mmCIF file of C-alpha atoms in Angstrom:
data_model
loop_
_atom_site.group_PDB
_atom_site.id
_atom_site.type_symbol
_atom_site.label_atom_id
_atom_site.label_comp_id
_atom_site.label_asym_id
_atom_site.label_seq_id
_atom_site.Cartn_x
_atom_site.Cartn_y
_atom_site.Cartn_z
ATOM 1 C CA MET D 242 0.000 0.000 0.000
ATOM 2 C CA THR D 243 1.275 3.479 -0.841
ATOM 3 C CA LEU D 244 0.381 6.424 1.346
ATOM 4 C CA LYS D 245 0.750 10.108 0.588
ATOM 5 C CA LEU D 246 2.502 10.556 3.928
ATOM 6 C CA ASP D 247 5.932 8.947 4.108
ATOM 7 C CA ARG D 248 6.967 6.982 7.150
ATOM 8 C CA LEU D 249 7.775 9.344 9.980
ATOM 9 C CA PRO D 250 11.465 9.653 10.866
ATOM 10 C CA ASP D 251 12.912 8.380 14.110
ATOM 11 C CA ARG D 252 12.315 11.157 16.576
ATOM 12 C CA GLU D 253 14.155 9.626 19.492
ATOM 13 C CA ALA D 254 16.893 11.927 20.690
ATOM 14 C CA VAL D 255 20.348 10.428 20.900
ATOM 15 C CA LYS D 256 22.957 11.928 23.184
ATOM 16 C CA ILE D 257 26.392 12.431 21.651
ATOM 17 C CA THR D 258 29.343 13.618 23.669
ATOM 18 C CA PHE D 259 32.423 15.227 22.161
ATOM 19 C CA THR D 260 35.472 17.127 23.335
ATOM 20 C CA ALA D 261 36.025 20.704 22.172
ATOM 21 C CA ASP D 262 39.122 22.807 22.638
ATOM 22 C CA ALA D 263 38.910 26.025 24.651
ATOM 23 C CA ASP D 264 38.694 28.247 21.556
ATOM 24 C CA LEU D 265 35.754 26.305 20.131
ATOM 25 C CA LYS D 266 33.967 26.333 23.484
ATOM 26 C CA ALA D 267 34.423 30.104 23.711
ATOM 27 C CA ALA D 268 33.125 30.531 20.140
ATOM 28 C CA LEU D 269 30.075 28.371 20.928
ATOM 29 C CA ASN D 270 29.379 30.432 24.047
ATOM 30 C CA ASP D 271 29.691 33.616 21.983
ATOM 31 C CA TYR D 272 27.333 32.191 19.361
ATOM 32 C CA ALA D 273 24.763 31.407 22.061
ATOM 33 C CA GLU D 274 25.043 34.972 23.383
ATOM 34 C CA ILE D 275 24.704 36.480 19.895
ATOM 35 C CA TYR D 276 21.705 34.219 19.286
ATOM 36 C CA ARG D 277 20.127 35.499 22.527
ATOM 37 C CA ARG D 278 20.714 39.114 21.518
ATOM 38 C CA THR D 279 19.405 38.534 18.009
ATOM 39 C CA TYR D 280 16.263 36.576 18.849
ATOM 40 C CA GLY D 281 15.640 37.573 22.460
ATOM 41 C CA GLN D 282 15.599 33.948 23.538
ATOM 42 C CA LYS D 283 18.297 32.205 25.528
ATOM 43 C CA GLU D 284 19.313 28.791 24.212
ATOM 44 C CA SER D 285 22.058 26.625 25.642
ATOM 45 C CA VAL D 286 25.037 25.649 23.527
ATOM 46 C CA ALA D 287 23.854 22.029 23.792
ATOM 47 C CA GLU D 288 20.485 23.027 22.282
ATOM 48 C CA LEU D 289 22.091 24.998 19.449
ATOM 49 C CA ILE D 290 24.743 22.490 18.356
ATOM 50 C CA PRO D 291 22.405 19.979 16.626
ATOM 51 C CA PHE D 292 20.834 22.756 14.543
ATOM 52 C CA MET D 293 24.237 24.209 13.715
ATOM 53 C CA LEU D 294 25.538 20.820 12.573
ATOM 54 C CA ASN D 295 22.410 20.176 10.540
ATOM 55 C CA ALA D 296 22.675 23.577 8.829
ATOM 56 C CA PHE D 297 26.358 22.948 8.094
ATOM 57 C CA MET D 298 25.696 19.549 6.512
ATOM 58 C CA GLU D 299 22.709 20.808 4.503
ATOM 59 C CA ALA D 300 24.873 23.614 3.090
ATOM 60 C CA ASP D 301 27.640 21.214 1.980
ATOM 61 C CA PRO D 302 26.883 20.063 -1.589
ATOM 62 C CA GLY D 303 29.779 17.593 -1.581
ATOM 63 C CA PHE D 304 28.395 15.899 1.516
ATOM 64 C CA ARG D 305 24.862 15.751 0.089
ATOM 65 C CA ARG D 306 26.143 14.234 -3.163
ATOM 66 C CA ALA D 307 28.348 11.676 -1.376
ATOM 67 C CA ARG D 308 25.519 10.781 1.004
ATOM 68 C CA ARG D 309 23.173 10.058 -1.913
ATOM 69 C CA GLN D 310 25.865 7.836 -3.453
ATOM 70 C CA LEU D 311 26.323 6.064 -0.117
ATOM 71 C CA ALA D 312 22.581 5.454 0.167
ATOM 72 C CA GLU D 313 22.513 4.055 -3.375
ATOM 73 C CA THR D 314 25.452 1.754 -2.607
ATOM 74 C CA ARG D 315 23.660 0.514 0.504
ATOM 75 C CA ARG D 316 20.452 -0.117 -1.468
ATOM 76 C CA GLN D 317 22.353 -2.059 -4.103
ATOM 77 C CA SER D 318 24.180 -4.064 -1.455
ATOM 78 C CA SER D 319 20.956 -4.811 0.384
ATOM 79 C CA SER D 320 19.251 -5.766 -2.871
ATOM 80 C CA SER D 321 22.032 -8.165 -3.846
ATOM 81 C CA GLN D 322 22.009 -9.762 -0.378
ATOM 82 C CA THR D 323 18.252 -10.300 -0.634
ATOM 83 C CA LYS D 324 18.643 -11.989 -4.029
ATOM 84 C CA GLU D 325 21.338 -14.305 -2.646
ATOM 85 C CA ALA D 326 19.145 -15.462 0.245
#
């Protein structure tokens, strides 16, 4: 059966921890402060980072192109494994 609405994406949050150097931490804190001044709403660095990373990846045409190729490779691999079974 085909529906107009695609399957909803996984909405479960996943916690990722990483280490940042002092300069990056300071820049992230500054970004959060500039965000607060711009929009009048305080957001923590932890809340901003996922949106910043998403915006960065969406703006990278090389990443988008390579990701589509990766997805196609995975589909082909999955398809060939299904045929072998």
